[in-house]
Amino acid sequence: LFTKVITFYSHFTPTRTAANCPFYLAVPTLASVKHHTPNMNFLRKAATTGAMGLVPRNGRPTILRHSSHFVYQPDAKPPVEGPTQKMNMFQAINQAMDLALEQNESALVFGEDVAFGGVFRCSMGLQKKYGKQRVFNTPLCEQGIAGFAIGVANTGAKAIAEMQFADYIFPAFDQIVNEAAKYRYRSGNLYDCGSLTFRAPCGAVGHGACYHSQSPEAYFAHTPGLKVVVPRGPNKAKGLLLACVRDNDPCIVFEPKTLYRAAVEEVPVAAFESPIGKADILRAGTDVTLVGWGTQIHVLQEVATMAKQQLDVSCEVIDLVSILPWDKETICNSVKKTGRVLIAHEAPLTNGFGAELAATIQEECFLHLESPVLRVTGWDTPFPHVFEPFYIPDKHRCLAGIRKLIDY
C-alpha cells in the first residue's frame, strides 16, 4: 500500500499549499521518502477515502501538477443570470448529475466505483442522497455497462453511465456504435434510447501513459445517431451534461480529466443547458483562425496572446465544443474572414477529427484560403509516459504553426 500511495503522489501534486494536502504533512519530500518510516495510520486513512489525497482537507478546488502545459482561461461571465457558486469542473459535473436525479425520478447514475464518488469524485455524495437503487456500482465490464444503459434508456428512464476512463470505452464500442446509435433507425423510429448519456474522462493528465491519456472522440464522430461533446470548463461541463441528459439522442461527454481540478470559475447554481452543435468564439481576430476543444482551447488562447505580442498577428479562437454534430457555419465564416486556420487536438494526427474539419474547410473555403490548413496534434504513436510533454500540442508547437501560416 505504501508503494502505491507514494507512486500516486509522485505523479500528482493535488494542491499548491501544504495546509491543504495531507501528503505534505505525512511525507516531507519525495527525495527523503526512503529515509522515513511510513505513517501506517495515515496510509490506512488515505486508502479508505478512495481518492488517496486527491481531495484536500478544506474541500476547496485543487490544481493538478500537469496543468503547467496550459493556463486555464475561465469564461468571462456565467452563461445565464442568477446566483453563482465558485466550483471546479468535477464539482460542476456533480451538481449537474444532482439536478438530473432531483428533477427526474427515473434518472440513474452508475459505473465503476460511482457509489463512493468515483475515482475523480464526480459522483461524490449522490448515493447517500438518492440511495443505492439510483446511484450504484457496476462490474468492471464496459460492454455490460453500455448494454445495461441501453436497456435503461429504452424504457424511457434517464441513464447516466460512467466509463471510468475513455481509454476503456473500446470494449463497449459495439454496444454504443451498433446498438445505441442505431436503435431508432433500425426500429423505424418505434423505439429509441435517446435518454442515454455516457461520461468518459479523457486526455492528457501528466502521468497517464497509453491507457489513461487517450482522446477517442474521432472514433465516435464517425457514427450517425450519436452526439459527442467536449467541455472546456465547469460552465460548459454542467450545461452540456444537462443538455445531453435531456436530448433525444444518445450522447457521449468526453471530459478532459486534467480540467477536473485545474478549471475553476463561477457557475450558476440553477439548471441550464449549453447548446449541442454550437461552437463558441472566445476571441475575435482577423489574421488566423485557431480551432480546438477541451483542454486545447486554453492552450490556443494563450497562443493567441503570444502571437499578438511576438508576431503582431490577430488570432480568432474558436472552441468547437461539439464534435458531432459540429458547427460548420461558425468555423467556415471565420476562415473566410481570416484566410488561415490552425486546428489543434491531443489525439493523433492521422484521421483525427481535425482531418474532417480540414477537409470541410478545403471544400467550403478554398477560394478564401491564404495558406493550407494546418493541424497541430498528437503524434501517430501510442501515448507516451515520460515523453508526454513532447507529445501534446503545446503553446510552442502551436505558435510555430502560426508562424508557418503567416510565412506561407
Short mmCIF file of C-alpha atoms in Angstrom, two decimals:
data_model
loop_
_atom_site.label_atom_id
_atom_site.label_comp_id
_atom_site.label_asym_id
_atom_site.label_seq_id
_atom_site.Cartn_x
_atom_site.Cartn_y
_atom_site.Cartn_z
CA LEU A 1 0.00 0.00 0.00
CA PHE A 2 2.82 2.38 0.87
CA THR A 3 4.40 1.81 -2.54
CA LYS A 4 1.09 2.51 -4.29
CA VAL A 5 0.46 5.72 -2.36
CA ILE A 6 3.96 7.07 -2.93
CA THR A 7 3.77 6.20 -6.63
CA PHE A 8 0.47 8.05 -6.84
CA TYR A 9 1.93 11.04 -5.01
CA SER A 10 4.90 11.17 -7.36
CA HIS A 11 2.54 11.73 -10.30
CA PHE A 12 0.13 14.21 -8.69
CA THR A 13 0.61 17.43 -6.83
CA PRO A 14 -3.03 17.83 -5.77
CA THR A 15 -2.69 21.27 -4.17
CA ARG A 16 -0.24 24.13 -4.10
CA THR A 17 -0.15 24.55 -0.31
CA ALA A 18 0.92 22.12 2.36
CA ALA A 19 -2.01 23.04 4.58
CA ASN A 20 -4.46 21.65 2.05
CA CYS A 21 -2.74 18.35 1.30
CA PRO A 22 -2.23 15.54 3.82
CA PHE A 23 0.61 14.16 1.70
CA TYR A 24 2.75 17.19 2.52
CA LEU A 25 2.16 16.53 6.21
CA ALA A 26 2.86 12.80 6.07
CA VAL A 27 5.70 12.79 3.52
CA PRO A 28 8.03 15.84 3.82
CA THR A 29 9.75 15.40 0.44
CA LEU A 30 9.89 12.69 -2.17
CA ALA A 31 13.68 12.69 -2.01
CA SER A 32 13.57 11.72 1.65
CA VAL A 33 10.72 9.20 1.50
CA LYS A 34 13.05 6.22 1.62
CA HIS A 35 14.57 7.52 4.88
CA HIS A 36 11.22 7.75 6.69
CA THR A 37 9.12 5.06 8.29
CA PRO A 38 5.69 5.13 6.65
CA ASN A 39 2.85 6.51 8.76
CA MET A 40 0.54 3.50 8.58
CA ASN A 41 -2.39 5.25 10.26
CA PHE A 42 -2.27 7.94 7.59
CA LEU A 43 -1.96 5.34 4.82
CA ARG A 44 -4.96 3.39 6.08
CA LYS A 45 -6.98 6.59 6.22
CA ALA A 46 -5.84 7.55 2.73
CA ALA A 47 -6.85 4.17 1.37
CA THR A 48 -10.31 4.35 2.91
CA THR A 49 -11.03 7.80 1.47
CA GLY A 50 -10.94 6.29 -2.02
CA ALA A 51 -9.07 9.22 -3.56
CA MET A 52 -5.75 8.83 -1.71
CA GLY A 53 -5.13 12.50 -1.20
CA LEU A 54 -6.84 13.94 -4.26
CA VAL A 55 -9.44 15.74 -2.14
CA PRO A 56 -7.93 18.42 0.13
CA ARG A 57 -8.91 18.81 3.75
CA ASN A 58 -10.88 22.01 3.24
CA GLY A 59 -12.73 20.74 0.14
CA ARG A 60 -11.63 23.67 -1.99
CA PRO A 61 -10.92 23.27 -5.74
CA THR A 62 -7.44 21.91 -6.38
CA ILE A 63 -4.95 22.09 -9.24
CA LEU A 64 -3.11 19.25 -10.94
CA ARG A 65 0.61 19.48 -11.49
CA HIS A 66 0.19 18.73 -15.19
CA SER A 67 -1.79 21.95 -15.70
CA SER A 68 1.61 23.58 -16.26
CA HIS A 69 1.35 22.86 -20.00
CA PHE A 70 -1.57 25.32 -20.21
CA VAL A 71 -3.00 28.27 -18.33
CA TYR A 72 -6.69 27.85 -17.60
CA GLN A 73 -8.80 30.67 -19.04
CA PRO A 74 -12.16 30.92 -17.21
CA ASP A 75 -15.24 32.07 -19.07
CA ALA A 76 -15.67 35.84 -18.96
CA LYS A 77 -19.13 35.56 -17.40
CA PRO A 78 -21.64 32.86 -16.43
CA PRO A 79 -23.84 31.63 -19.29
CA VAL A 80 -27.09 32.60 -17.54
CA GLU A 81 -28.11 35.14 -14.92
CA GLY A 82 -28.76 34.25 -11.32
CA PRO A 83 -26.83 33.14 -8.22
CA THR A 84 -23.46 31.53 -8.88
CA GLN A 85 -21.01 29.43 -6.94
CA LYS A 86 -17.27 29.09 -7.42
CA MET A 87 -16.52 25.49 -8.32
CA ASN A 88 -14.15 23.34 -10.29
CA MET A 89 -15.19 21.08 -13.13
CA PHE A 90 -15.78 17.88 -11.19
CA GLN A 91 -17.99 19.83 -8.78
CA ALA A 92 -19.96 21.28 -11.69
CA ILE A 93 -20.47 17.79 -13.12
CA ASN A 94 -21.53 16.55 -9.70
CA GLN A 95 -24.08 19.35 -9.47
CA ALA A 96 -25.41 18.58 -12.96
CA MET A 97 -25.98 14.92 -12.06
CA ASP A 98 -27.54 16.01 -8.77
CA LEU A 99 -30.02 18.18 -10.67
CA ALA A 100 -30.75 15.40 -13.17
CA LEU A 101 -31.52 12.97 -10.35
CA GLU A 102 -33.60 15.53 -8.48
CA GLN A 103 -35.68 16.62 -11.47
CA ASN A 104 -36.36 13.16 -12.92
CA GLU A 105 -37.20 10.27 -10.61
CA SER A 106 -36.35 7.77 -13.34
CA ALA A 107 -32.75 9.00 -13.65
CA LEU A 108 -29.98 6.56 -12.72
CA VAL A 109 -26.23 7.13 -12.30
CA PHE A 110 -23.97 4.09 -12.48
CA GLY A 111 -20.47 2.92 -13.37
CA GLU A 112 -17.30 1.54 -11.86
CA ASP A 113 -16.73 2.95 -8.35
CA VAL A 114 -19.50 5.50 -8.84
CA ALA A 115 -21.13 4.69 -5.49
CA PHE A 116 -18.31 6.06 -3.33
CA GLY A 117 -17.82 9.09 -5.56
CA GLY A 118 -15.76 7.82 -8.47
CA VAL A 119 -12.02 7.98 -8.99
CA PHE A 120 -12.33 11.68 -9.86
CA ARG A 121 -15.02 12.38 -7.21
CA CYS A 122 -17.63 13.42 -9.79
CA SER A 123 -20.42 11.40 -8.15
CA MET A 124 -19.44 12.16 -4.56
CA GLY A 125 -22.41 12.20 -2.17
CA LEU A 126 -25.01 11.20 -4.74
CA GLN A 127 -25.65 7.68 -3.47
CA LYS A 128 -26.08 8.95 0.07
CA LYS A 129 -28.63 11.49 -1.16
CA TYR A 130 -30.57 9.36 -3.65
CA GLY A 131 -29.98 5.81 -2.45
CA LYS A 132 -28.41 2.62 -3.76
CA GLN A 133 -31.25 1.98 -6.19
CA ARG A 134 -30.44 5.10 -8.23
CA VAL A 135 -26.68 5.56 -7.81
CA PHE A 136 -24.70 2.34 -7.81
CA ASN A 137 -21.55 0.48 -8.83
CA THR A 138 -21.27 -1.85 -11.79
CA PRO A 139 -18.84 -4.69 -12.51
CA LEU A 140 -15.62 -3.81 -14.35
CA CYS A 141 -17.20 -4.58 -17.69
CA GLU A 142 -17.65 -1.65 -20.06
CA GLN A 143 -19.72 -3.57 -22.59
CA GLY A 144 -22.01 -4.60 -19.75
CA ILE A 145 -22.30 -1.01 -18.55
CA ALA A 146 -23.22 0.15 -22.04
CA GLY A 147 -25.66 -2.68 -22.66
CA PHE A 148 -27.40 -2.09 -19.34
CA ALA A 149 -27.54 1.65 -20.07
CA ILE A 150 -29.20 1.00 -23.43
CA GLY A 151 -31.84 -1.14 -21.74
CA VAL A 152 -32.50 1.50 -19.08
CA ALA A 153 -32.82 4.26 -21.68
CA ASN A 154 -35.07 2.10 -23.87
CA THR A 155 -37.65 2.07 -21.07
CA GLY A 156 -37.71 5.88 -21.13
CA ALA A 157 -35.62 6.32 -17.99
CA LYS A 158 -32.61 8.65 -17.88
CA ALA A 159 -29.36 6.67 -17.86
CA ILE A 160 -26.10 8.43 -16.96
CA ALA A 161 -23.35 5.85 -17.37
CA GLU A 162 -19.71 6.50 -16.47
CA MET A 163 -16.81 4.91 -18.30
CA GLN A 164 -14.06 5.29 -15.72
CA PHE A 165 -11.55 6.27 -18.41
CA ALA A 166 -12.19 6.99 -22.09
CA ASP A 167 -9.34 4.59 -22.87
CA TYR A 168 -11.54 1.72 -21.71
CA ILE A 169 -14.61 2.68 -23.70
CA PHE A 170 -13.49 0.41 -26.54
CA PRO A 171 -14.87 -2.84 -25.06
CA ALA A 172 -18.25 -1.05 -25.20
CA PHE A 173 -17.71 0.08 -28.80
CA ASP A 174 -20.07 -2.49 -30.30
CA GLN A 175 -22.85 -1.67 -27.85
CA ILE A 176 -22.52 2.08 -28.42
CA VAL A 177 -21.96 2.10 -32.19
CA ASN A 178 -24.08 -0.86 -33.32
CA GLU A 179 -26.84 -0.74 -30.72
CA ALA A 180 -27.30 2.66 -29.07
CA ALA A 181 -26.60 4.76 -32.16
CA LYS A 182 -28.76 2.63 -34.47
CA TYR A 183 -31.66 1.74 -32.20
CA ARG A 184 -34.00 4.43 -33.54
CA TYR A 185 -33.07 3.79 -37.18
CA ARG A 186 -33.44 0.02 -37.20
CA SER A 187 -36.79 0.15 -35.40
CA GLY A 188 -38.28 2.64 -37.83
CA ASN A 189 -38.50 5.21 -35.03
CA LEU A 190 -40.70 2.91 -32.96
CA TYR A 191 -38.10 2.66 -30.20
CA ASP A 192 -35.05 4.62 -29.14
CA CYS A 193 -32.55 5.01 -26.32
CA GLY A 194 -32.32 8.78 -26.50
CA SER A 195 -32.32 9.16 -22.73
CA LEU A 196 -28.77 7.80 -22.61
CA THR A 197 -25.62 9.72 -21.69
CA PHE A 198 -22.12 8.30 -21.40
CA ARG A 199 -19.49 10.21 -19.40
CA ALA A 200 -15.83 9.44 -20.08
CA PRO A 201 -12.72 11.18 -18.64
CA CYS A 202 -10.23 11.70 -21.46
CA GLY A 203 -6.98 13.34 -22.48
CA ALA A 204 -3.53 14.00 -21.10
CA VAL A 205 -3.15 14.30 -17.35
CA GLY A 206 0.60 14.25 -16.74
CA HIS A 207 1.18 10.59 -15.96
CA GLY A 208 -1.47 8.51 -17.71
CA ALA A 209 0.67 6.89 -20.43
CA CYS A 210 -1.04 4.84 -23.12
CA TYR A 211 -4.02 3.57 -21.11
CA HIS A 212 -5.14 6.70 -19.26
CA SER A 213 -4.48 9.55 -21.71
CA GLN A 214 -6.30 8.88 -24.96
CA SER A 215 -8.73 11.19 -26.74
CA PRO A 216 -11.01 8.86 -28.76
CA GLU A 217 -13.60 11.38 -29.93
CA ALA A 218 -12.87 10.76 -33.63
CA TYR A 219 -13.93 7.10 -33.37
CA PHE A 220 -17.43 8.11 -32.35
CA ALA A 221 -17.67 11.16 -34.61
CA HIS A 222 -17.91 8.63 -37.46
CA THR A 223 -21.15 7.25 -36.02
CA PRO A 224 -24.50 8.69 -37.17
CA GLY A 225 -27.03 8.59 -34.36
CA LEU A 226 -24.66 9.75 -31.62
CA LYS A 227 -23.89 13.20 -30.26
CA VAL A 228 -20.39 13.88 -28.94
CA VAL A 229 -19.31 16.90 -26.88
CA VAL A 230 -16.15 18.02 -25.03
CA PRO A 231 -16.39 20.75 -22.35
CA ARG A 232 -13.63 23.30 -21.74
CA GLY A 233 -14.51 24.08 -18.12
CA PRO A 234 -17.10 23.97 -15.32
CA ASN A 235 -19.82 26.05 -17.01
CA LYS A 236 -19.67 24.06 -20.23
CA ALA A 237 -19.43 20.77 -18.36
CA LYS A 238 -22.59 21.42 -16.39
CA GLY A 239 -24.53 22.91 -19.30
CA LEU A 240 -23.52 20.22 -21.79
CA LEU A 241 -24.18 17.34 -19.41
CA LEU A 242 -27.69 18.59 -18.64
CA ALA A 243 -28.31 19.16 -22.35
CA CYS A 244 -27.19 15.61 -23.11
CA VAL A 245 -29.35 14.12 -20.36
CA ARG A 246 -32.39 15.86 -21.86
CA ASP A 247 -31.52 15.19 -25.51
CA ASN A 248 -33.46 12.77 -27.69
CA ASP A 249 -30.32 11.02 -28.96
CA PRO A 250 -27.65 9.02 -27.11
CA CYS A 251 -24.76 11.30 -26.17
CA ILE A 252 -21.14 10.97 -25.10
CA VAL A 253 -19.49 13.62 -22.93
CA PHE A 254 -15.70 13.37 -23.09
CA GLU A 255 -14.39 15.20 -20.03
CA PRO A 256 -10.71 16.34 -20.10
CA LYS A 257 -9.58 14.91 -16.79
CA THR A 258 -6.82 17.46 -16.22
CA LEU A 259 -9.55 20.12 -16.05
CA TYR A 260 -11.43 18.43 -13.21
CA ARG A 261 -9.45 20.47 -10.69
CA ALA A 262 -7.46 22.91 -12.81
CA ALA A 263 -10.63 24.57 -14.16
CA VAL A 264 -12.34 26.85 -11.64
CA GLU A 265 -14.96 29.51 -12.35
CA GLU A 266 -18.28 30.97 -11.23
CA VAL A 267 -21.08 28.57 -12.21
CA PRO A 268 -24.84 29.25 -11.99
CA VAL A 269 -26.47 27.23 -9.23
CA ALA A 270 -29.67 26.70 -11.20
CA ALA A 271 -30.06 24.19 -14.02
CA PHE A 272 -29.17 25.41 -17.51
CA GLU A 273 -28.24 23.87 -20.85
CA SER A 274 -25.45 24.62 -23.31
CA PRO A 275 -26.48 24.06 -26.93
CA ILE A 276 -25.15 20.93 -28.61
CA GLY A 277 -23.76 21.60 -32.09
CA LYS A 278 -22.83 25.25 -31.48
CA ALA A 279 -19.21 26.46 -31.37
CA ASP A 280 -18.09 29.40 -29.21
CA ILE A 281 -15.96 32.29 -30.50
CA LEU A 282 -13.86 33.07 -27.44
CA ARG A 283 -11.68 35.73 -29.03
CA ALA A 284 -12.24 37.69 -32.22
CA GLY A 285 -9.36 38.09 -34.68
CA THR A 286 -8.55 38.95 -38.28
CA ASP A 287 -5.40 37.07 -39.34
CA VAL A 288 -5.60 33.41 -38.24
CA THR A 289 -8.41 31.15 -37.01
CA LEU A 290 -7.47 28.81 -34.16
CA VAL A 291 -9.82 25.86 -33.59
CA GLY A 292 -9.70 23.39 -30.72
CA TRP A 293 -11.77 21.78 -27.97
CA GLY A 294 -11.38 20.70 -24.37
CA THR A 295 -8.05 21.46 -22.71
CA GLN A 296 -6.56 22.51 -26.03
CA ILE A 297 -8.71 25.62 -26.16
CA HIS A 298 -6.80 27.06 -23.19
CA VAL A 299 -3.51 26.41 -24.97
CA LEU A 300 -4.85 28.24 -28.03
CA GLN A 301 -6.00 31.23 -26.00
CA GLU A 302 -2.52 31.62 -24.57
CA VAL A 303 -1.03 31.16 -28.04
CA ALA A 304 -3.29 33.90 -29.39
CA THR A 305 -1.85 36.30 -26.82
CA MET A 306 1.70 35.22 -27.67
CA ALA A 307 1.04 35.66 -31.40
CA LYS A 308 -0.18 39.20 -30.86
CA GLN A 309 2.76 40.14 -28.66
CA GLN A 310 5.53 38.43 -30.62
CA LEU A 311 4.25 38.44 -34.21
CA ASP A 312 1.61 41.19 -34.22
CA VAL A 313 -0.82 38.57 -35.53
CA SER A 314 -4.50 38.75 -34.61
CA CYS A 315 -5.99 35.30 -33.90
CA GLU A 316 -9.62 34.29 -33.67
CA VAL A 317 -10.05 31.49 -31.11
CA ILE A 318 -12.97 29.09 -31.53
CA ASP A 319 -13.98 26.32 -29.14
CA LEU A 320 -15.68 23.69 -31.28
CA VAL A 321 -17.47 22.34 -28.14
CA SER A 322 -19.50 19.79 -30.10
CA ILE A 323 -17.73 17.14 -32.18
CA LEU A 324 -20.91 15.58 -33.53
CA PRO A 325 -22.76 17.50 -34.81
CA TRP A 326 -20.21 20.26 -35.35
CA ASP A 327 -20.76 23.92 -36.19
CA LYS A 328 -19.65 24.23 -39.82
CA GLU A 329 -21.12 27.70 -40.24
CA THR A 330 -19.14 29.33 -37.43
CA ILE A 331 -15.86 27.70 -38.48
CA CYS A 332 -16.23 28.46 -42.19
CA ASN A 333 -17.31 32.07 -41.62
CA SER A 334 -14.21 32.64 -39.51
CA VAL A 335 -11.87 31.03 -42.04
CA LYS A 336 -13.38 33.07 -44.89
CA LYS A 337 -12.57 36.17 -42.85
CA THR A 338 -9.00 35.28 -41.79
CA GLY A 339 -7.86 33.10 -44.71
CA ARG A 340 -5.73 30.94 -42.41
CA VAL A 341 -6.64 28.22 -39.93
CA LEU A 342 -4.81 26.11 -37.37
CA ILE A 343 -6.59 23.11 -35.83
CA ALA A 344 -5.18 21.60 -32.64
CA HIS A 345 -6.12 18.45 -30.74
CA GLU A 346 -4.40 15.90 -28.49
CA ALA A 347 -5.44 12.84 -30.50
CA PRO A 348 -3.03 11.52 -33.16
CA LEU A 349 -2.78 13.32 -36.49
CA THR A 350 -3.96 10.61 -38.88
CA ASN A 351 -7.76 10.52 -39.06
CA GLY A 352 -8.12 12.74 -36.02
CA PHE A 353 -11.24 14.88 -36.06
CA GLY A 354 -9.11 17.77 -37.27
CA ALA A 355 -8.89 15.96 -40.61
CA GLU A 356 -12.68 16.23 -41.03
CA LEU A 357 -12.52 19.94 -40.24
CA ALA A 358 -9.66 20.43 -42.69
CA ALA A 359 -11.49 18.60 -45.48
CA THR A 360 -14.66 20.62 -44.98
CA ILE A 361 -12.74 23.90 -44.84
CA GLN A 362 -10.99 22.99 -48.09
CA GLU A 363 -14.34 22.26 -49.73
CA GLU A 364 -16.19 25.30 -48.41
CA CYS A 365 -13.48 27.96 -48.13
CA PHE A 366 -10.92 27.08 -50.81
CA LEU A 367 -11.02 30.43 -52.63
CA HIS A 368 -10.60 32.30 -49.34
CA LEU A 369 -7.52 30.43 -48.11
CA GLU A 370 -4.17 32.26 -47.99
CA SER A 371 -2.31 29.11 -46.88
CA PRO A 372 -3.00 25.37 -46.48
CA VAL A 373 -5.00 24.24 -43.46
CA LEU A 374 -2.56 23.35 -40.67
CA ARG A 375 -3.05 20.74 -37.94
CA VAL A 376 -1.03 20.64 -34.72
CA THR A 377 -1.82 17.40 -32.92
CA GLY A 378 -0.53 14.42 -31.03
CA TRP A 379 1.85 12.18 -32.94
CA ASP A 380 0.98 8.90 -34.64
CA THR A 381 2.32 6.82 -31.75
CA PRO A 382 0.80 5.31 -28.63
CA PHE A 383 0.50 7.96 -25.94
CA PRO A 384 3.87 8.07 -24.10
CA HIS A 385 4.56 8.36 -20.41
CA VAL A 386 7.94 10.02 -19.89
CA PHE A 387 7.78 11.85 -23.23
CA GLU A 388 4.27 13.22 -22.80
CA PRO A 389 5.47 16.87 -22.84
CA PHE A 390 6.81 16.27 -26.35
CA TYR A 391 3.60 14.58 -27.49
CA ILE A 392 0.95 17.13 -26.62
CA PRO A 393 0.37 20.12 -28.95
CA ASP A 394 1.61 22.77 -26.53
CA LYS A 395 1.85 26.54 -26.99
CA HIS A 396 5.32 26.35 -28.56
CA ARG A 397 4.25 23.95 -31.30
CA CYS A 398 1.09 25.97 -31.94
CA LEU A 399 2.98 29.27 -32.12
CA ALA A 400 5.41 27.71 -34.59
CA GLY A 401 2.37 26.67 -36.62
CA ILE A 402 1.09 30.24 -36.71
CA ARG A 403 4.50 31.42 -37.96
CA LYS A 404 4.29 28.83 -40.73
CA LEU A 405 0.82 30.02 -41.76
CA ILE A 406 1.85 33.67 -41.83
CA ASP A 407 5.08 32.99 -43.72
CA TYR A 408 3.47 30.82 -46.38
#
